[in-house]
Amino acid sequence: MTNHDLEQIIGGLVADGKGILAADESVATLTRRFDALKIQSTEQSRRRYRELLFTTPGVAAFISGVILYDETIRQKSSSGTPLAQLLDRQGIAPGIKVDVGAKPLAGAPGELVTEGLDGLRDRLAEYRGMGARFAKWRAVITVNDTLPSAACVSANAHALARYAALCQEAGLVPIVEPEVLMDGSHTIERCEEVTSAVLHAVFRALLEQRVALESMLLKPNMVIAGKDSSRQASVPEVATATLRCLRRHVPAAVPGIVFLSGGQSDRLATAHLDAINRLPGPRPWAISFSYGRALQDPALEAWHGRDENVTTSQQALYHRARCNSAASLGTFTDDMETAASVLEALAHRGADDD
Ligand code: 13P
């Protein structure tokens, strides 16, 4: 695998109108999401849910890659096909979350550092053998008036860069995810200040660790007010602040930026992505999505753990994927959300499947 091969994988991941489905919730996180809907979380129920998502008819028109969790990449569909292969056959690249989670950072009360570097070289080789084409590592940055500390930012930036270098060595595209959390009552201005500092530290660390910027993707948060902030920014404000921050801190050598949704509602995550892609001025990178909750929430709710709801659930995923695909091109319109248009999309989907 050369950097050229990695660039080809990236070309597919951020091809026009395509984005990534993050379905890499750990067992604990998915169990929390299931619990909220009173769905029992077992190895089987988690497998059935992921199989439902990955077999959504027509979704490959909008989804270029899926991030899997360790349990999922080892699972097979009900007909015995490994789930990673099921994706591959539809032209969807399987990816894998390789960090082992955010743990308390010693000496930094209230802050986290993402772990998982020990033994990572061997794990990457194994995942590549199982069909993974790209990987993900998420760093978590907590914001308030005094946080994050310099210690937290530099420890997380360093780990992200070490991870990215190991991925490129192993022939996997690294998705570098520094997430400045929406939790808290901070303003959009404070989010921009912290996101700027974090991106600055992350790119400095990536260069220090000799990561080829052309062979990676960045997965950042949008610049947005904290969810408990008394002043929520408008869609145009979020778009303008986000693009300004990215232009200042993300080198043009990076081929693509794929946002996380971070707890935004599904519709708002689409509206923000669309607004960013409609702004005038230079955008040297492809800008698309790598959403978890903003793609899955309506599908999970519709499924509710019941086989008889599989089709409705798949329709919900298809709809969100279609809206976000349009947003990644800056061509989303509000009426794509209306019921009539959902029906139209489904009719269209029937045609696509033929
Ligand atoms: P959300 O879009 O739900 O934030 O998930 C994306 C992700 O991969 C978090 O690591």
CSV table of C-alpha atoms and ligand atoms in Angstrom, one decimal:
chain,number,residue,atom,x,y,z
A,1,MET,CA,0.0,0.0,0.0
A,2,THR,CA,1.4,3.3,-1.0
A,3,ASN,CA,0.2,6.8,-0.3
A,4,HIS,CA,-1.3,6.7,-3.8
A,5,ASP,CA,-3.5,3.7,-2.8
A,6,LEU,CA,-4.6,5.6,0.3
A,7,GLU,CA,-5.5,8.6,-1.8
A,8,GLN,CA,-7.6,6.4,-4.0
A,9,ILE,CA,-9.6,5.1,-1.0
A,10,ILE,CA,-10.1,8.7,0.2
A,11,GLY,CA,-11.3,9.6,-3.3
A,12,GLY,CA,-14.0,7.0,-2.9
A,13,LEU,CA,-14.9,8.1,0.7
A,14,VAL,CA,-15.4,11.8,-0.2
A,15,ALA,CA,-16.7,11.3,-3.8
A,16,ASP,CA,-19.3,13.9,-4.8
A,17,GLY,CA,-22.5,13.4,-2.9
A,18,LYS,CA,-21.1,10.7,-0.6
A,19,GLY,CA,-20.4,10.6,3.1
A,20,ILE,CA,-19.7,8.1,5.9
A,21,LEU,CA,-22.0,6.4,8.3
A,22,ALA,CA,-20.5,6.1,11.8
A,23,ALA,CA,-21.9,2.9,13.3
A,24,ASP,CA,-18.9,2.3,15.6
A,25,GLU,CA,-20.6,2.7,19.0
A,26,SER,CA,-19.0,0.6,21.6
A,27,VAL,CA,-21.1,-2.1,23.3
A,28,ALA,CA,-21.6,0.3,26.3
A,29,THR,CA,-22.7,3.2,24.1
A,30,LEU,CA,-25.0,1.2,21.9
A,31,THR,CA,-26.5,-0.4,25.0
A,32,ARG,CA,-27.2,3.1,26.4
A,33,ARG,CA,-29.0,4.0,23.1
A,34,PHE,CA,-30.9,0.7,23.1
A,35,ASP,CA,-31.9,1.1,26.8
A,36,ALA,CA,-33.4,4.6,26.1
A,37,LEU,CA,-35.9,2.8,23.7
A,38,LYS,CA,-36.2,-0.4,26.0
A,39,ILE,CA,-34.5,-2.5,23.3
A,40,GLN,CA,-32.6,-5.4,24.9
A,41,SER,CA,-28.9,-5.2,24.1
A,42,THR,CA,-27.3,-8.6,23.3
A,43,GLU,CA,-24.7,-9.6,20.8
A,44,GLN,CA,-27.6,-10.8,18.6
A,45,SER,CA,-29.7,-7.7,18.8
A,46,ARG,CA,-26.7,-5.5,18.1
A,47,ARG,CA,-25.9,-7.7,15.1
A,48,ARG,CA,-29.5,-7.5,13.8
A,49,TYR,CA,-29.5,-3.8,14.1
A,50,ARG,CA,-26.2,-3.3,12.2
A,51,GLU,CA,-27.3,-5.8,9.6
A,52,LEU,CA,-30.5,-3.8,9.1
A,53,LEU,CA,-28.5,-0.6,8.6
A,54,PHE,CA,-26.0,-2.2,6.2
A,55,THR,CA,-28.6,-3.8,4.0
A,56,THR,CA,-30.7,-0.7,3.5
A,57,PRO,CA,-31.6,-0.9,-0.2
A,58,GLY,CA,-30.0,1.9,-2.3
A,59,VAL,CA,-28.1,3.5,0.5
A,60,ALA,CA,-24.8,3.0,-1.3
A,61,ALA,CA,-25.7,5.9,-3.5
A,62,PHE,CA,-25.1,8.2,-0.6
A,63,ILE,CA,-22.8,6.3,1.8
A,64,SER,CA,-19.3,5.5,0.8
A,65,GLY,CA,-18.0,4.0,4.0
A,66,VAL,CA,-19.1,2.7,7.4
A,67,ILE,CA,-17.1,2.8,10.6
A,68,LEU,CA,-17.5,-0.4,12.5
A,69,TYR,CA,-16.7,-1.4,16.1
A,70,ASP,CA,-14.5,-4.4,16.9
A,71,GLU,CA,-17.5,-6.6,17.8
A,72,THR,CA,-19.2,-5.8,14.4
A,73,ILE,CA,-16.3,-6.4,12.1
A,74,ARG,CA,-16.1,-10.0,13.6
A,75,GLN,CA,-19.9,-10.6,13.0
A,76,LYS,CA,-21.7,-12.3,10.1
A,77,SER,CA,-25.1,-11.5,8.6
A,78,SER,CA,-28.0,-13.8,9.1
A,79,SER,CA,-27.1,-15.6,5.9
A,80,GLY,CA,-23.5,-16.1,7.0
A,81,THR,CA,-21.6,-13.3,5.2
A,82,PRO,CA,-19.2,-11.3,7.2
A,83,LEU,CA,-20.7,-7.8,7.8
A,84,ALA,CA,-17.6,-6.1,6.4
A,85,GLN,CA,-17.9,-8.2,3.2
A,86,LEU,CA,-21.6,-7.3,2.9
A,87,LEU,CA,-20.6,-3.6,2.8
A,88,ASP,CA,-17.7,-4.2,0.4
A,89,ARG,CA,-20.0,-5.9,-2.1
A,90,GLN,CA,-22.1,-2.8,-2.3
A,91,GLY,CA,-19.1,-0.6,-2.9
A,92,ILE,CA,-19.1,0.7,0.6
A,93,ALA,CA,-15.7,0.7,2.3
A,94,PRO,CA,-15.6,-0.9,5.8
A,95,GLY,CA,-13.7,1.2,8.4
A,96,ILE,CA,-12.9,0.5,12.0
A,97,LYS,CA,-12.7,2.4,15.3
A,98,VAL,CA,-9.3,1.6,16.8
A,99,ASP,CA,-9.1,3.7,19.9
A,100,VAL,CA,-10.2,2.0,23.1
A,101,GLY,CA,-12.0,5.0,24.6
A,102,ALA,CA,-11.4,8.3,26.4
A,103,LYS,CA,-10.1,7.8,30.0
A,104,PRO,CA,-9.5,10.4,32.8
A,105,LEU,CA,-6.2,12.3,32.2
A,106,ALA,CA,-3.9,12.1,35.2
A,107,GLY,CA,-3.3,15.6,36.7
A,108,ALA,CA,-6.1,17.2,34.7
A,109,PRO,CA,-9.4,16.9,36.7
A,110,GLY,CA,-12.5,16.7,34.5
A,111,GLU,CA,-10.5,16.0,31.3
A,112,LEU,CA,-10.0,12.9,29.1
A,113,VAL,CA,-7.3,11.4,27.0
A,114,THR,CA,-8.0,8.7,24.4
A,115,GLU,CA,-6.1,5.5,24.8
A,116,GLY,CA,-5.3,2.6,22.5
A,117,LEU,CA,-1.8,3.1,21.2
A,118,ASP,CA,-0.4,0.0,23.0
A,119,GLY,CA,-0.4,-3.0,20.6
A,120,LEU,CA,-2.0,-0.8,17.9
A,121,ARG,CA,0.4,-1.9,15.1
A,122,ASP,CA,-0.7,-5.5,15.5
A,123,ARG,CA,-4.4,-4.6,15.7
A,124,LEU,CA,-4.3,-2.5,12.6
A,125,ALA,CA,-2.7,-5.5,10.7
A,126,GLU,CA,-5.5,-7.7,11.9
A,127,TYR,CA,-8.3,-5.3,10.9
A,128,ARG,CA,-6.8,-4.8,7.5
A,129,GLY,CA,-6.8,-8.6,7.1
A,130,MET,CA,-10.5,-8.5,8.0
A,131,GLY,CA,-11.2,-6.0,5.1
A,132,ALA,CA,-10.9,-2.6,6.8
A,133,ARG,CA,-9.8,0.2,4.5
A,134,PHE,CA,-9.8,3.1,7.0
A,135,ALA,CA,-9.7,3.7,10.7
A,136,LYS,CA,-11.0,6.2,13.2
A,137,TRP,CA,-9.6,7.6,16.5
A,138,ARG,CA,-11.7,10.1,18.5
A,139,ALA,CA,-10.2,12.6,21.0
A,140,VAL,CA,-12.6,14.3,23.3
A,141,ILE,CA,-12.1,17.9,24.5
A,142,THR,CA,-14.3,19.3,27.2
A,143,VAL,CA,-15.0,23.1,27.2
A,144,ASN,CA,-15.8,25.5,30.0
A,145,ASP,CA,-14.4,28.9,31.0
A,146,THR,CA,-11.0,27.4,32.0
A,147,LEU,CA,-10.9,24.1,30.1
A,148,PRO,CA,-9.4,22.6,28.0
A,149,SER,CA,-5.9,22.6,29.7
A,150,ALA,CA,-2.8,22.7,27.5
A,151,ALA,CA,-2.0,19.3,28.9
A,152,CYS,CA,-5.2,17.8,27.6
A,153,VAL,CA,-4.9,19.4,24.2
A,154,SER,CA,-1.3,18.3,23.7
A,155,ALA,CA,-1.8,14.7,25.0
A,156,ASN,CA,-4.7,14.1,22.7
A,157,ALA,CA,-3.0,15.7,19.7
A,158,HIS,CA,0.0,13.6,20.2
A,159,ALA,CA,-2.0,10.4,20.5
A,160,LEU,CA,-4.0,11.3,17.3
A,161,ALA,CA,-0.8,11.8,15.4
A,162,ARG,CA,0.8,8.6,16.6
A,163,TYR,CA,-2.3,6.7,15.6
A,164,ALA,CA,-2.4,8.4,12.2
A,165,ALA,CA,1.2,7.5,11.5
A,166,LEU,CA,0.6,3.9,12.4
A,167,CYS,CA,-2.5,3.7,10.2
A,168,GLN,CA,-0.6,5.0,7.2
A,169,GLU,CA,2.2,2.5,7.8
A,170,ALA,CA,-0.4,-0.3,7.9
A,171,GLY,CA,-2.2,0.8,4.7
A,172,LEU,CA,-5.3,2.2,6.4
A,173,VAL,CA,-6.6,5.7,5.8
A,174,PRO,CA,-6.6,7.5,9.2
A,175,ILE,CA,-9.7,9.6,10.1
A,176,VAL,CA,-8.4,12.0,12.7
A,177,GLU,CA,-11.2,13.1,15.0
A,178,PRO,CA,-10.6,15.8,17.6
A,179,GLU,CA,-14.1,16.4,19.0
A,180,VAL,CA,-14.7,19.7,20.9
A,181,LEU,CA,-17.8,18.7,22.9
A,182,MET,CA,-21.2,20.5,22.6
A,183,ASP,CA,-21.8,19.8,26.3
A,184,GLY,CA,-21.9,22.9,28.4
A,185,SER,CA,-23.1,26.5,28.3
A,186,HIS,CA,-20.2,28.0,26.3
A,187,THR,CA,-20.8,30.5,23.5
A,188,ILE,CA,-20.1,29.9,19.8
A,189,GLU,CA,-17.2,32.3,20.1
A,190,ARG,CA,-15.7,30.1,22.9
A,191,CYS,CA,-16.2,27.0,20.7
A,192,GLU,CA,-14.4,28.7,17.8
A,193,GLU,CA,-11.5,29.7,20.1
A,194,VAL,CA,-11.1,26.2,21.5
A,195,THR,CA,-11.6,24.5,18.1
A,196,SER,CA,-8.9,26.7,16.6
A,197,ALA,CA,-6.4,25.9,19.3
A,198,VAL,CA,-7.1,22.2,19.1
A,199,LEU,CA,-6.8,22.1,15.3
A,200,HIS,CA,-3.6,24.0,15.5
A,201,ALA,CA,-2.1,21.6,18.0
A,202,VAL,CA,-3.4,18.5,16.1
A,203,PHE,CA,-1.8,19.6,12.7
A,204,ARG,CA,1.4,20.5,14.5
A,205,ALA,CA,1.5,17.0,16.0
A,206,LEU,CA,0.6,15.4,12.7
A,207,LEU,CA,3.5,17.1,11.0
A,208,GLU,CA,5.9,16.2,13.8
A,209,GLN,CA,4.9,12.6,13.5
A,210,ARG,CA,5.4,12.7,9.7
A,211,VAL,CA,1.8,12.0,8.8
A,212,ALA,CA,1.1,12.6,5.1
A,213,LEU,CA,-1.7,15.1,5.1
A,214,GLU,CA,-2.8,14.0,1.6
A,215,SER,CA,-3.5,10.6,2.9
A,216,MET,CA,-5.9,11.3,5.8
A,217,LEU,CA,-9.3,12.7,6.5
A,218,LEU,CA,-10.2,15.2,9.3
A,219,LYS,CA,-13.4,14.6,11.3
A,220,PRO,CA,-14.0,17.8,13.3
A,221,ASN,CA,-16.9,19.2,15.2
A,222,MET,CA,-18.7,22.2,13.8
A,223,VAL,CA,-18.3,25.5,15.5
A,224,ILE,CA,-21.5,25.7,17.5
A,225,ALA,CA,-22.7,27.1,20.9
A,226,GLY,CA,-22.8,24.7,23.8
A,227,LYS,CA,-26.1,22.9,24.1
A,228,ASP,CA,-27.0,24.6,27.4
A,229,SER,CA,-25.9,28.1,26.1
A,230,SER,CA,-28.6,30.7,26.4
A,231,ARG,CA,-27.8,32.0,23.0
A,232,GLN,CA,-28.0,29.3,20.3
A,233,ALA,CA,-26.3,30.5,17.0
A,234,SER,CA,-28.3,30.6,13.8
A,235,VAL,CA,-27.6,28.2,10.9
A,236,PRO,CA,-25.7,30.9,8.9
A,237,GLU,CA,-23.7,31.9,12.0
A,238,VAL,CA,-22.6,28.3,12.5
A,239,ALA,CA,-21.7,27.8,8.9
A,240,THR,CA,-19.7,31.0,8.7
A,241,ALA,CA,-17.8,30.4,12.0
A,242,THR,CA,-17.1,26.8,11.1
A,243,LEU,CA,-15.7,27.5,7.6
A,244,ARG,CA,-13.7,30.5,8.9
A,245,CYS,CA,-12.1,28.3,11.6
A,246,LEU,CA,-11.4,25.4,9.1
A,247,ARG,CA,-9.8,27.8,6.6
A,248,ARG,CA,-7.5,29.2,9.2
A,249,HIS,CA,-6.4,25.9,10.6
A,250,VAL,CA,-6.7,23.0,8.2
A,251,PRO,CA,-4.0,22.8,5.5
A,252,ALA,CA,-5.2,22.6,1.9
A,253,ALA,CA,-3.2,19.4,1.5
A,254,VAL,CA,-5.9,17.5,3.5
A,255,PRO,CA,-8.3,16.1,0.9
A,256,GLY,CA,-11.5,15.9,2.9
A,257,ILE,CA,-13.3,17.1,6.0
A,258,VAL,CA,-16.1,14.9,7.3
A,259,PHE,CA,-18.0,16.3,10.2
A,260,LEU,CA,-19.3,14.5,13.3
A,261,SER,CA,-22.8,15.4,14.4
A,262,GLY,CA,-22.0,15.5,18.1
A,263,GLY,CA,-25.5,15.6,19.5
A,264,GLN,CA,-27.1,18.1,17.0
A,265,SER,CA,-30.6,17.1,15.9
A,266,ASP,CA,-30.7,15.1,12.6
A,267,ARG,CA,-32.2,18.0,10.7
A,268,LEU,CA,-29.9,20.7,12.1
A,269,ALA,CA,-26.9,18.6,11.2
A,270,THR,CA,-28.1,18.5,7.6
A,271,ALA,CA,-29.0,22.2,7.5
A,272,HIS,CA,-25.5,23.2,8.9
A,273,LEU,CA,-23.7,20.9,6.4
A,274,ASP,CA,-25.7,22.4,3.5
A,275,ALA,CA,-25.1,26.0,4.7
A,276,ILE,CA,-21.3,25.4,4.9
A,277,ASN,CA,-21.2,24.0,1.4
A,278,ARG,CA,-23.2,27.0,0.0
A,279,LEU,CA,-20.8,29.6,1.4
A,280,PRO,CA,-18.8,31.5,-1.2
A,281,GLY,CA,-15.0,31.6,-1.2
A,282,PRO,CA,-12.3,28.9,-1.3
A,283,ARG,CA,-13.0,25.4,0.1
A,284,PRO,CA,-9.8,23.5,-0.7
A,285,TRP,CA,-11.1,20.2,0.8
A,286,ALA,CA,-14.2,18.1,0.1
A,287,ILE,CA,-16.7,18.8,2.9
A,288,SER,CA,-19.1,16.0,3.8
A,289,PHE,CA,-20.4,14.0,6.8
A,290,SER,CA,-19.4,11.1,9.0
A,291,TYR,CA,-22.5,11.2,11.2
A,292,GLY,CA,-23.5,8.7,13.8
A,293,ARG,CA,-26.6,9.9,15.7
A,294,ALA,CA,-27.7,12.3,13.0
A,295,LEU,CA,-28.0,9.4,10.5
A,296,GLN,CA,-29.1,6.6,12.9
A,297,ASP,CA,-31.4,8.2,15.4
A,298,PRO,CA,-34.6,8.1,13.3
A,299,ALA,CA,-33.8,4.6,12.1
A,300,LEU,CA,-33.2,3.2,15.6
A,301,GLU,CA,-36.4,4.8,16.9
A,302,ALA,CA,-38.4,3.3,14.0
A,303,TRP,CA,-36.9,-0.1,14.5
A,304,HIS,CA,-37.5,-0.4,18.2
A,305,GLY,CA,-36.0,-3.9,18.2
A,306,ARG,CA,-38.8,-5.4,16.1
A,307,ASP,CA,-38.4,-7.3,12.9
A,308,GLU,CA,-41.7,-6.0,11.5
A,309,ASN,CA,-40.2,-2.5,11.6
A,310,VAL,CA,-37.1,-3.2,9.5
A,311,THR,CA,-38.4,-1.7,6.3
A,312,THR,CA,-39.6,1.5,8.0
A,313,SER,CA,-36.3,1.8,9.8
A,314,GLN,CA,-34.3,1.4,6.6
A,315,GLN,CA,-36.5,4.0,4.9
A,316,ALA,CA,-35.6,6.4,7.8
A,317,LEU,CA,-31.9,5.8,7.3
A,318,TYR,CA,-32.2,6.1,3.5
A,319,HIS,CA,-34.0,9.4,3.9
A,320,ARG,CA,-31.3,10.9,6.2
A,321,ALA,CA,-28.5,9.6,4.0
A,322,ARG,CA,-30.2,11.2,1.0
A,323,CYS,CA,-30.7,14.6,2.7
A,324,ASN,CA,-27.1,14.6,3.9
A,325,SER,CA,-25.8,13.6,0.5
A,326,ALA,CA,-27.6,16.7,-0.9
A,327,ALA,CA,-26.2,18.8,1.9
A,328,SER,CA,-22.7,17.7,1.0
A,329,LEU,CA,-23.2,19.2,-2.4
A,330,GLY,CA,-25.0,22.3,-1.1
A,331,THR,CA,-28.2,21.3,-2.9
A,332,PHE,CA,-30.4,20.3,0.1
A,333,THR,CA,-33.8,22.0,0.2
A,334,ASP,CA,-36.3,22.0,3.1
A,335,ASP,CA,-39.0,20.2,1.0
A,336,MET,CA,-36.7,17.2,0.9
A,337,GLU,CA,-37.8,16.7,4.5
A,338,THR,CA,-41.5,16.6,3.7
A,339,ALA,CA,-43.6,13.5,3.6
A,340,ALA,CA,-44.4,13.8,-0.1
A,341,SER,CA,-40.7,14.0,-0.9
A,342,VAL,CA,-40.0,11.0,1.3
A,343,LEU,CA,-42.5,9.0,-0.8
A,344,GLU,CA,-40.9,10.3,-4.0
A,345,ALA,CA,-37.5,9.3,-2.8
A,346,LEU,CA,-38.7,5.8,-2.0
A,347,ALA,CA,-40.3,5.5,-5.4
A,348,HIS,CA,-37.0,6.6,-6.9
A,349,ARG,CA,-35.2,4.2,-4.8
A,350,GLY,CA,-37.2,1.4,-6.3
A,351,ALA,CA,-36.0,2.5,-9.7
A,352,ASP,CA,-32.4,2.7,-8.6
A,353,ASP,CA,-32.5,-0.9,-7.3
A,354,ASP,CA,-33.4,-2.3,-10.7
B,1,13P,P1,-22.0,11.5,16.1
B,1,13P,O1,-22.3,12.0,14.7
B,1,13P,O2,-23.2,10.9,16.8
B,1,13P,O3,-21.3,12.6,16.9
B,1,13P,O4,-21.0,10.3,16.0
B,1,13P,C1,-19.9,10.4,15.2
B,1,13P,C2,-18.7,9.7,15.7
B,1,13P,O5,-18.1,8.9,15.1
B,1,13P,C3,-18.4,10.0,17.1
B,1,13P,O6,-17.1,9.5,17.4
